[in-house]
């Protein structure tokens, strides 16, 4: 699984505010961000989590007042705590199985000590599959030329 581990993991702390989390996710062009406390994985926040919390107030008379309060929500108040992880040593097929089984868009990659090492997303897996399919096509083309 280490082919998916990013060299620099973007994360937030439990007390990070929603407004800062959203800004970071937009700036870094990520759809998921792990939540850590003293380097221990505690949760994950997705762009869907943020949209869900912001949209609860849309169209109400209180939307402007509460929008400000919503943007001050902390990571620990909106994060998903039930984490689906995969060990760095597990094969890519296991990642595909977990994503399909749990109907999720990303997996957190951890080492044997449960330390966060990266994230693998649905898109990462599709890009990986595309590379494999290209290799297969090249091999087929070469075998046809022989």
PDB file of N, CA and C in Angstrom, residues 11-100:
ATOM      1  N   UNK A  11      -3.139  17.225   7.854  1.00  0.00           N
ATOM      2  CA  UNK A  11      -4.066  16.842   8.919  1.00  0.00           C
ATOM      3  C   UNK A  11      -4.433  18.073   9.734  1.00  0.00           C
ATOM      4  N   UNK A  12      -5.434  17.894  10.591  1.00  0.00           N
ATOM      5  CA  UNK A  12      -5.846  18.960  11.507  1.00  0.00           C
ATOM      6  C   UNK A  12      -5.918  18.381  12.914  1.00  0.00           C
ATOM      7  N   UNK A  13      -6.008  19.271  13.883  1.00  0.00           N
ATOM      8  CA  UNK A  13      -6.127  18.873  15.286  1.00  0.00           C
ATOM      9  C   UNK A  13      -7.594  18.854  15.699  1.00  0.00           C
ATOM     10  N   UNK A  14      -7.883  18.253  16.828  1.00  0.00           N
ATOM     11  CA  UNK A  14      -9.251  18.142  17.338  1.00  0.00           C
ATOM     12  C   UNK A  14      -9.952  19.487  17.479  1.00  0.00           C
ATOM     13  N   UNK A  15      -9.206  20.524  17.850  1.00  0.00           N
ATOM     14  CA  UNK A  15      -9.810  21.839  18.085  1.00  0.00           C
ATOM     15  C   UNK A  15      -9.744  22.776  16.884  1.00  0.00           C
ATOM     16  N   UNK A  16      -9.315  22.274  15.739  1.00  0.00           N
ATOM     17  CA  UNK A  16      -9.306  23.111  14.531  1.00  0.00           C
ATOM     18  C   UNK A  16     -10.737  23.499  14.180  1.00  0.00           C
ATOM     19  N   UNK A  17     -10.919  24.755  13.756  1.00  0.00           N
ATOM     20  CA  UNK A  17     -12.261  25.235  13.416  1.00  0.00           C
ATOM     21  C   UNK A  17     -12.627  24.867  11.981  1.00  0.00           C
ATOM     22  N   UNK A  18     -13.918  24.644  11.779  1.00  0.00           N
ATOM     23  CA  UNK A  18     -14.439  24.251  10.475  1.00  0.00           C
ATOM     24  C   UNK A  18     -14.007  25.215   9.377  1.00  0.00           C
ATOM     25  N   UNK A  19     -14.040  26.496   9.655  1.00  0.00           N
ATOM     26  CA  UNK A  19     -13.661  27.485   8.639  1.00  0.00           C
ATOM     27  C   UNK A  19     -12.212  27.269   8.192  1.00  0.00           C
ATOM     28  N   UNK A  20     -11.322  26.959   9.134  1.00  0.00           N
ATOM     29  CA  UNK A  20      -9.916  26.726   8.796  1.00  0.00           C
ATOM     30  C   UNK A  20      -9.726  25.390   8.077  1.00  0.00           C
ATOM     31  N   UNK A  21     -10.491  24.390   8.504  1.00  0.00           N
ATOM     32  CA  UNK A  21     -10.417  23.069   7.865  1.00  0.00           C
ATOM     33  C   UNK A  21     -10.851  23.174   6.409  1.00  0.00           C
ATOM     34  N   UNK A  22     -11.976  23.851   6.194  1.00  0.00           N
ATOM     35  CA  UNK A  22     -12.494  24.007   4.831  1.00  0.00           C
ATOM     36  C   UNK A  22     -11.496  24.767   3.958  1.00  0.00           C
ATOM     37  N   UNK A  23     -10.930  25.813   4.488  1.00  0.00           N
ATOM     38  CA  UNK A  23      -9.946  26.615   3.748  1.00  0.00           C
ATOM     39  C   UNK A  23      -8.731  25.759   3.367  1.00  0.00           C
ATOM     40  N   UNK A  24      -8.248  24.954   4.312  1.00  0.00           N
ATOM     41  CA  UNK A  24      -7.099  24.087   4.068  1.00  0.00           C
ATOM     42  C   UNK A  24      -7.413  23.043   2.991  1.00  0.00           C
ATOM     43  N   UNK A  25      -8.598  22.459   3.071  1.00  0.00           N
ATOM     44  CA  UNK A  25      -8.981  21.443   2.091  1.00  0.00           C
ATOM     45  C   UNK A  25      -9.092  22.034   0.690  1.00  0.00           C
ATOM     46  N   UNK A  26      -9.631  23.229   0.593  1.00  0.00           N
ATOM     47  CA  UNK A  26      -9.745  23.892  -0.714  1.00  0.00           C
ATOM     48  C   UNK A  26      -8.354  24.234  -1.244  1.00  0.00           C
ATOM     49  N   UNK A  27      -7.518  24.802  -0.385  1.00  0.00           N
ATOM     50  CA  UNK A  27      -6.174  25.210  -0.805  1.00  0.00           C
ATOM     51  C   UNK A  27      -5.344  24.006  -1.254  1.00  0.00           C
ATOM     52  N   UNK A  28      -5.454  22.897  -0.543  1.00  0.00           N
ATOM     53  CA  UNK A  28      -4.669  21.707  -0.862  1.00  0.00           C
ATOM     54  C   UNK A  28      -5.367  20.761  -1.837  1.00  0.00           C
ATOM     55  N   UNK A  29      -6.599  21.118  -2.222  1.00  0.00           N
ATOM     56  CA  UNK A  29      -7.373  20.323  -3.182  1.00  0.00           C
ATOM     57  C   UNK A  29      -7.529  18.873  -2.723  1.00  0.00           C
ATOM     58  N   UNK A  30      -7.972  18.712  -1.466  1.00  0.00           N
ATOM     59  CA  UNK A  30      -8.234  17.381  -0.920  1.00  0.00           C
ATOM     60  C   UNK A  30      -9.690  17.290  -0.483  1.00  0.00           C
ATOM     61  N   UNK A  31     -10.235  16.099  -0.546  1.00  0.00           N
ATOM     62  CA  UNK A  31     -11.623  15.890  -0.159  1.00  0.00           C
ATOM     63  C   UNK A  31     -11.779  15.268   1.215  1.00  0.00           C
ATOM     64  N   UNK A  32     -10.647  14.894   1.825  1.00  0.00           N
ATOM     65  CA  UNK A  32     -10.662  14.255   3.139  1.00  0.00           C
ATOM     66  C   UNK A  32      -9.450  14.737   3.921  1.00  0.00           C
ATOM     67  N   UNK A  33      -9.640  14.884   5.219  1.00  0.00           N
ATOM     68  CA  UNK A  33      -8.514  15.312   6.041  1.00  0.00           C
ATOM     69  C   UNK A  33      -8.570  14.596   7.394  1.00  0.00           C
ATOM     70  N   UNK A  34      -7.477  13.916   7.760  1.00  0.00           N
ATOM     71  CA  UNK A  34      -7.443  13.216   9.043  1.00  0.00           C
ATOM     72  C   UNK A  34      -7.397  14.200  10.215  1.00  0.00           C
ATOM     73  N   UNK A  35      -7.956  13.762  11.331  1.00  0.00           N
ATOM     74  CA  UNK A  35      -7.931  14.546  12.565  1.00  0.00           C
ATOM     75  C   UNK A  35      -7.027  13.803  13.545  1.00  0.00           C
ATOM     76  N   UNK A  36      -6.011  14.512  14.043  1.00  0.00           N
ATOM     77  CA  UNK A  36      -5.046  13.916  14.966  1.00  0.00           C
ATOM     78  C   UNK A  36      -5.066  14.641  16.305  1.00  0.00           C
ATOM     79  N   UNK A  37      -4.669  13.915  17.336  1.00  0.00           N
ATOM     80  CA  UNK A  37      -4.425  14.510  18.645  1.00  0.00           C
ATOM     81  C   UNK A  37      -3.108  13.947  19.133  1.00  0.00           C
ATOM     82  N   UNK A  38      -2.120  14.808  19.255  1.00  0.00           N
ATOM     83  CA  UNK A  38      -0.772  14.384  19.648  1.00  0.00           C
ATOM     84  C   UNK A  38      -0.288  13.233  18.763  1.00  0.00           C
ATOM     85  N   UNK A  39      -0.459  13.408  17.460  1.00  0.00           N
ATOM     86  CA  UNK A  39      -0.049  12.443  16.425  1.00  0.00           C
ATOM     87  C   UNK A  39      -0.792  11.116  16.471  1.00  0.00           C
ATOM     88  N   UNK A  40      -1.893  11.047  17.217  1.00  0.00           N
ATOM     89  CA  UNK A  40      -2.721   9.842  17.257  1.00  0.00           C
ATOM     90  C   UNK A  40      -3.968  10.101  16.419  1.00  0.00           C
ATOM     91  N   UNK A  41      -4.256   9.194  15.505  1.00  0.00           N
ATOM     92  CA  UNK A  41      -5.405   9.314  14.620  1.00  0.00           C
ATOM     93  C   UNK A  41      -6.701   9.206  15.419  1.00  0.00           C
ATOM     94  N   UNK A  42      -7.551  10.223  15.293  1.00  0.00           N
ATOM     95  CA  UNK A  42      -8.812  10.261  16.041  1.00  0.00           C
ATOM     96  C   UNK A  42     -10.045  10.242  15.146  1.00  0.00           C
ATOM     97  N   UNK A  43      -9.917  10.747  13.918  1.00  0.00           N
ATOM     98  CA  UNK A  43     -11.078  10.816  13.046  1.00  0.00           C
ATOM     99  C   UNK A  43     -10.699  11.296  11.667  1.00  0.00           C
ATOM    100  N   UNK A  44     -11.723  11.514  10.865  1.00  0.00           N
ATOM    101  CA  UNK A  44     -11.528  12.043   9.518  1.00  0.00           C
ATOM    102  C   UNK A  44     -12.705  12.951   9.186  1.00  0.00           C
ATOM    103  N   UNK A  45     -12.418  13.987   8.420  1.00  0.00           N
ATOM    104  CA  UNK A  45     -13.456  14.909   7.961  1.00  0.00           C
ATOM    105  C   UNK A  45     -13.426  14.911   6.440  1.00  0.00           C
ATOM    106  N   UNK A  46     -14.604  14.779   5.850  1.00  0.00           N
ATOM    107  CA  UNK A  46     -14.705  14.824   4.389  1.00  0.00           C
ATOM    108  C   UNK A  46     -15.378  16.121   3.970  1.00  0.00           C
ATOM    109  N   UNK A  47     -15.240  16.450   2.695  1.00  0.00           N
ATOM    110  CA  UNK A  47     -15.937  17.635   2.196  1.00  0.00           C
ATOM    111  C   UNK A  47     -17.446  17.460   2.345  1.00  0.00           C
ATOM    112  N   UNK A  48     -17.922  16.220   2.299  1.00  0.00           N
ATOM    113  CA  UNK A  48     -19.356  15.956   2.514  1.00  0.00           C
ATOM    114  C   UNK A  48     -19.776  16.283   3.945  1.00  0.00           C
ATOM    115  N   UNK A  49     -18.908  15.983   4.916  1.00  0.00           N
ATOM    116  CA  UNK A  49     -19.204  16.326   6.315  1.00  0.00           C
ATOM    117  C   UNK A  49     -19.370  17.834   6.461  1.00  0.00           C
ATOM    118  N   UNK A  50     -18.486  18.574   5.827  1.00  0.00           N
ATOM    119  CA  UNK A  50     -18.537  20.037   5.913  1.00  0.00           C
ATOM    120  C   UNK A  50     -19.812  20.559   5.262  1.00  0.00           C
ATOM    121  N   UNK A  51     -20.104  20.067   4.070  1.00  0.00           N
ATOM    122  CA  UNK A  51     -21.326  20.514   3.376  1.00  0.00           C
ATOM    123  C   UNK A  51     -22.570  20.200   4.195  1.00  0.00           C
ATOM    124  N   UNK A  52     -22.594  19.026   4.804  1.00  0.00           N
ATOM    125  CA  UNK A  52     -23.757  18.620   5.595  1.00  0.00           C
ATOM    126  C   UNK A  52     -23.977  19.569   6.778  1.00  0.00           C
ATOM    127  N   UNK A  53     -22.908  19.941   7.460  1.00  0.00           N
ATOM    128  CA  UNK A  53     -23.044  20.843   8.606  1.00  0.00           C
ATOM    129  C   UNK A  53     -23.423  22.252   8.179  1.00  0.00           C
ATOM    130  N   UNK A  54     -22.908  22.680   7.047  1.00  0.00           N
ATOM    131  CA  UNK A  54     -23.235  24.027   6.573  1.00  0.00           C
ATOM    132  C   UNK A  54     -24.644  24.102   6.004  1.00  0.00           C
ATOM    133  N   UNK A  55     -25.127  23.029   5.393  1.00  0.00           N
ATOM    134  CA  UNK A  55     -26.425  23.084   4.724  1.00  0.00           C
ATOM    135  C   UNK A  55     -27.607  22.935   5.676  1.00  0.00           C
ATOM    136  N   UNK A  56     -27.373  22.525   6.892  1.00  0.00           N
ATOM    137  CA  UNK A  56     -28.471  22.370   7.853  1.00  0.00           C
ATOM    138  C   UNK A  56     -29.244  23.662   8.064  1.00  0.00           C
ATOM    139  N   UNK A  57     -28.566  24.768   7.867  1.00  0.00           N
ATOM    140  CA  UNK A  57     -29.170  26.067   8.153  1.00  0.00           C
ATOM    141  C   UNK A  57     -29.594  26.815   6.904  1.00  0.00           C
ATOM    142  N   UNK A  58     -29.234  26.312   5.759  1.00  0.00           N
ATOM    143  CA  UNK A  58     -29.519  27.040   4.517  1.00  0.00           C
ATOM    144  C   UNK A  58     -31.009  27.302   4.376  1.00  0.00           C
ATOM    145  N   UNK A  59     -31.337  28.526   4.007  1.00  0.00           N
ATOM    146  CA  UNK A  59     -32.719  28.896   3.751  1.00  0.00           C
ATOM    147  C   UNK A  59     -33.542  29.226   4.981  1.00  0.00           C
ATOM    148  N   UNK A  60     -32.949  29.179   6.154  1.00  0.00           N
ATOM    149  CA  UNK A  60     -33.704  29.516   7.366  1.00  0.00           C
ATOM    150  C   UNK A  60     -33.459  30.969   7.736  1.00  0.00           C
ATOM    151  N   UNK A  61     -34.348  31.521   8.554  1.00  0.00           N
ATOM    152  CA  UNK A  61     -34.179  32.902   9.009  1.00  0.00           C
ATOM    153  C   UNK A  61     -32.913  33.065   9.839  1.00  0.00           C
ATOM    154  N   UNK A  62     -32.501  31.987  10.453  1.00  0.00           N
ATOM    155  CA  UNK A  62     -31.327  32.047  11.315  1.00  0.00           C
ATOM    156  C   UNK A  62     -30.034  31.710  10.578  1.00  0.00           C
ATOM    157  N   UNK A  63     -30.129  31.521   9.274  1.00  0.00           N
ATOM    158  CA  UNK A  63     -28.960  31.020   8.545  1.00  0.00           C
ATOM    159  C   UNK A  63     -27.733  31.909   8.690  1.00  0.00           C
ATOM    160  N   UNK A  64     -27.886  33.224   8.615  1.00  0.00           N
ATOM    161  CA  UNK A  64     -26.717  34.102   8.731  1.00  0.00           C
ATOM    162  C   UNK A  64     -26.099  34.043  10.118  1.00  0.00           C
ATOM    163  N   UNK A  65     -26.952  34.080  11.153  1.00  0.00           N
ATOM    164  CA  UNK A  65     -26.444  34.015  12.524  1.00  0.00           C
ATOM    165  C   UNK A  65     -25.767  32.681  12.791  1.00  0.00           C
ATOM    166  N   UNK A  66     -26.439  31.634  12.404  1.00  0.00           N
ATOM    167  CA  UNK A  66     -25.924  30.304  12.719  1.00  0.00           C
ATOM    168  C   UNK A  66     -24.768  29.895  11.820  1.00  0.00           C
ATOM    169  N   UNK A  67     -24.698  30.482  10.635  1.00  0.00           N
ATOM    170  CA  UNK A  67     -23.580  30.148   9.749  1.00  0.00           C
ATOM    171  C   UNK A  67     -22.266  30.508  10.427  1.00  0.00           C
ATOM    172  N   UNK A  68     -22.246  31.643  11.076  1.00  0.00           N
ATOM    173  CA  UNK A  68     -21.036  32.055  11.791  1.00  0.00           C
ATOM    174  C   UNK A  68     -20.707  31.054  12.894  1.00  0.00           C
ATOM    175  N   UNK A  69     -21.718  30.615  13.627  1.00  0.00           N
ATOM    176  CA  UNK A  69     -21.501  29.620  14.684  1.00  0.00           C
ATOM    177  C   UNK A  69     -21.051  28.285  14.090  1.00  0.00           C
ATOM    178  N   UNK A  70     -21.636  27.917  12.955  1.00  0.00           N
ATOM    179  CA  UNK A  70     -21.273  26.660  12.303  1.00  0.00           C
ATOM    180  C   UNK A  70     -19.809  26.678  11.894  1.00  0.00           C
ATOM    181  N   UNK A  71     -19.348  27.790  11.361  1.00  0.00           N
ATOM    182  CA  UNK A  71     -17.956  27.890  10.916  1.00  0.00           C
ATOM    183  C   UNK A  71     -16.974  27.806  12.075  1.00  0.00           C
ATOM    184  N   UNK A  72     -17.462  28.007  13.288  1.00  0.00           N
ATOM    185  CA  UNK A  72     -16.609  27.897  14.474  1.00  0.00           C
ATOM    186  C   UNK A  72     -16.650  26.506  15.102  1.00  0.00           C
ATOM    187  N   UNK A  73     -17.452  25.603  14.515  1.00  0.00           N
ATOM    188  CA  UNK A  73     -17.461  24.226  15.007  1.00  0.00           C
ATOM    189  C   UNK A  73     -16.046  23.665  14.962  1.00  0.00           C
ATOM    190  N   UNK A  74     -15.743  22.797  15.891  1.00  0.00           N
ATOM    191  CA  UNK A  74     -14.412  22.188  15.981  1.00  0.00           C
ATOM    192  C   UNK A  74     -14.395  20.843  15.253  1.00  0.00           C
ATOM    193  N   UNK A  75     -13.208  20.432  14.873  1.00  0.00           N
ATOM    194  CA  UNK A  75     -13.039  19.161  14.156  1.00  0.00           C
ATOM    195  C   UNK A  75     -13.678  18.006  14.918  1.00  0.00           C
ATOM    196  N   UNK A  76     -13.486  17.961  16.225  1.00  0.00           N
ATOM    197  CA  UNK A  76     -14.011  16.838  17.005  1.00  0.00           C
ATOM    198  C   UNK A  76     -15.539  16.806  17.023  1.00  0.00           C
ATOM    199  N   UNK A  77     -16.185  17.921  16.653  1.00  0.00           N
ATOM    200  CA  UNK A  77     -17.643  17.971  16.636  1.00  0.00           C
ATOM    201  C   UNK A  77     -18.240  17.461  15.320  1.00  0.00           C
ATOM    202  N   UNK A  78     -17.450  17.426  14.284  1.00  0.00           N
ATOM    203  CA  UNK A  78     -17.992  17.029  12.973  1.00  0.00           C
ATOM    204  C   UNK A  78     -17.296  15.816  12.353  1.00  0.00           C
ATOM    205  N   UNK A  79     -16.212  15.367  12.952  1.00  0.00           N
ATOM    206  CA  UNK A  79     -15.441  14.277  12.344  1.00  0.00           C
ATOM    207  C   UNK A  79     -16.160  12.935  12.468  1.00  0.00           C
ATOM    208  N   UNK A  80     -15.788  12.037  11.576  1.00  0.00           N
ATOM    209  CA  UNK A  80     -16.219  10.647  11.658  1.00  0.00           C
ATOM    210  C   UNK A  80     -15.227   9.925  12.550  1.00  0.00           C
ATOM    211  N   UNK A  81     -15.741   9.259  13.566  1.00  0.00           N
ATOM    212  CA  UNK A  81     -14.878   8.575  14.531  1.00  0.00           C
ATOM    213  C   UNK A  81     -14.676   7.091  14.200  1.00  0.00           C
ATOM    214  N   UNK A  82     -15.642   6.494  13.527  1.00  0.00           N
ATOM    215  CA  UNK A  82     -15.540   5.074  13.167  1.00  0.00           C
ATOM    216  C   UNK A  82     -14.687   4.957  11.907  1.00  0.00           C
ATOM    217  N   UNK A  83     -13.407   4.750  12.123  1.00  0.00           N
ATOM    218  CA  UNK A  83     -12.456   4.784  11.016  1.00  0.00           C
ATOM    219  C   UNK A  83     -12.253   3.413  10.388  1.00  0.00           C
ATOM    220  N   UNK A  84     -12.149   3.425   9.085  1.00  0.00           N
ATOM    221  CA  UNK A  84     -11.788   2.229   8.329  1.00  0.00           C
ATOM    222  C   UNK A  84     -10.344   2.461   7.890  1.00  0.00           C
ATOM    223  N   UNK A  85      -9.450   1.610   8.364  1.00  0.00           N
ATOM    224  CA  UNK A  85      -8.030   1.772   8.040  1.00  0.00           C
ATOM    225  C   UNK A  85      -7.515   0.523   7.334  1.00  0.00           C
ATOM    226  N   UNK A  86      -6.363   0.704   6.724  1.00  0.00           N
ATOM    227  CA  UNK A  86      -5.669  -0.414   6.092  1.00  0.00           C
ATOM    228  C   UNK A  86      -4.202  -0.308   6.472  1.00  0.00           C
ATOM    229  N   UNK A  87      -3.597  -1.457   6.722  1.00  0.00           N
ATOM    230  CA  UNK A  87      -2.188  -1.469   7.088  1.00  0.00           C
ATOM    231  C   UNK A  87      -1.338  -1.253   5.847  1.00  0.00           C
ATOM    232  N   UNK A  88      -0.251  -0.551   6.042  1.00  0.00           N
ATOM    233  CA  UNK A  88       0.693  -0.233   4.970  1.00  0.00           C
ATOM    234  C   UNK A  88       1.161  -1.484   4.222  1.00  0.00           C
ATOM    235  N   UNK A  89       1.206  -2.614   4.916  1.00  0.00           N
ATOM    236  CA  UNK A  89       1.715  -3.846   4.302  1.00  0.00           C
ATOM    237  C   UNK A  89       0.654  -4.633   3.525  1.00  0.00           C
ATOM    238  N   UNK A  90      -0.607  -4.233   3.626  1.00  0.00           N
ATOM    239  CA  UNK A  90      -1.670  -4.967   2.930  1.00  0.00           C
ATOM    240  C   UNK A  90      -1.670  -4.653   1.435  1.00  0.00           C
ATOM    241  N   UNK A  91      -2.105  -5.627   0.624  1.00  0.00           N
ATOM    242  CA  UNK A  91      -2.115  -5.410  -0.831  1.00  0.00           C
ATOM    243  C   UNK A  91      -3.226  -4.458  -1.274  1.00  0.00           C
ATOM    244  N   UNK A  92      -3.050  -3.929  -2.456  1.00  0.00           N
ATOM    245  CA  UNK A  92      -4.004  -2.990  -3.038  1.00  0.00           C
ATOM    246  C   UNK A  92      -5.400  -3.610  -3.134  1.00  0.00           C
ATOM    247  N   UNK A  93      -5.469  -4.901  -3.428  1.00  0.00           N
ATOM    248  CA  UNK A  93      -6.777  -5.558  -3.536  1.00  0.00           C
ATOM    249  C   UNK A  93      -7.582  -5.424  -2.246  1.00  0.00           C
ATOM    250  N   UNK A  94      -6.889  -5.454  -1.100  1.00  0.00           N
ATOM    251  CA  UNK A  94      -7.580  -5.286   0.187  1.00  0.00           C
ATOM    252  C   UNK A  94      -8.191  -3.891   0.297  1.00  0.00           C
ATOM    253  N   UNK A  95      -7.482  -2.900  -0.225  1.00  0.00           N
ATOM    254  CA  UNK A  95      -8.010  -1.527  -0.205  1.00  0.00           C
ATOM    255  C   UNK A  95      -9.285  -1.443  -1.034  1.00  0.00           C
ATOM    256  N   UNK A  96      -9.260  -2.050  -2.207  1.00  0.00           N
ATOM    257  CA  UNK A  96     -10.446  -2.054  -3.072  1.00  0.00           C
ATOM    258  C   UNK A  96     -11.602  -2.750  -2.357  1.00  0.00           C
ATOM    259  N   UNK A  97     -11.321  -3.900  -1.762  1.00  0.00           N
ATOM    260  CA  UNK A  97     -12.368  -4.644  -1.046  1.00  0.00           C
ATOM    261  C   UNK A  97     -12.989  -3.814   0.073  1.00  0.00           C
ATOM    262  N   UNK A  98     -12.161  -3.139   0.863  1.00  0.00           N
ATOM    263  CA  UNK A  98     -12.669  -2.334   1.981  1.00  0.00           C
ATOM    264  C   UNK A  98     -13.503  -1.149   1.504  1.00  0.00           C
ATOM    265  N   UNK A  99     -13.030  -0.481   0.476  1.00  0.00           N
ATOM    266  CA  UNK A  99     -13.763   0.675  -0.052  1.00  0.00           C
ATOM    267  C   UNK A  99     -15.127   0.239  -0.586  1.00  0.00           C
ATOM    268  N   UNK A 100     -15.155  -0.878  -1.292  1.00  0.00           N
ATOM    269  CA  UNK A 100     -16.428  -1.370  -1.824  1.00  0.00           C
ATOM    270  C   UNK A 100     -17.343  -1.891  -0.713  1.00  0.00           C
TER     271      UNK A 100
END
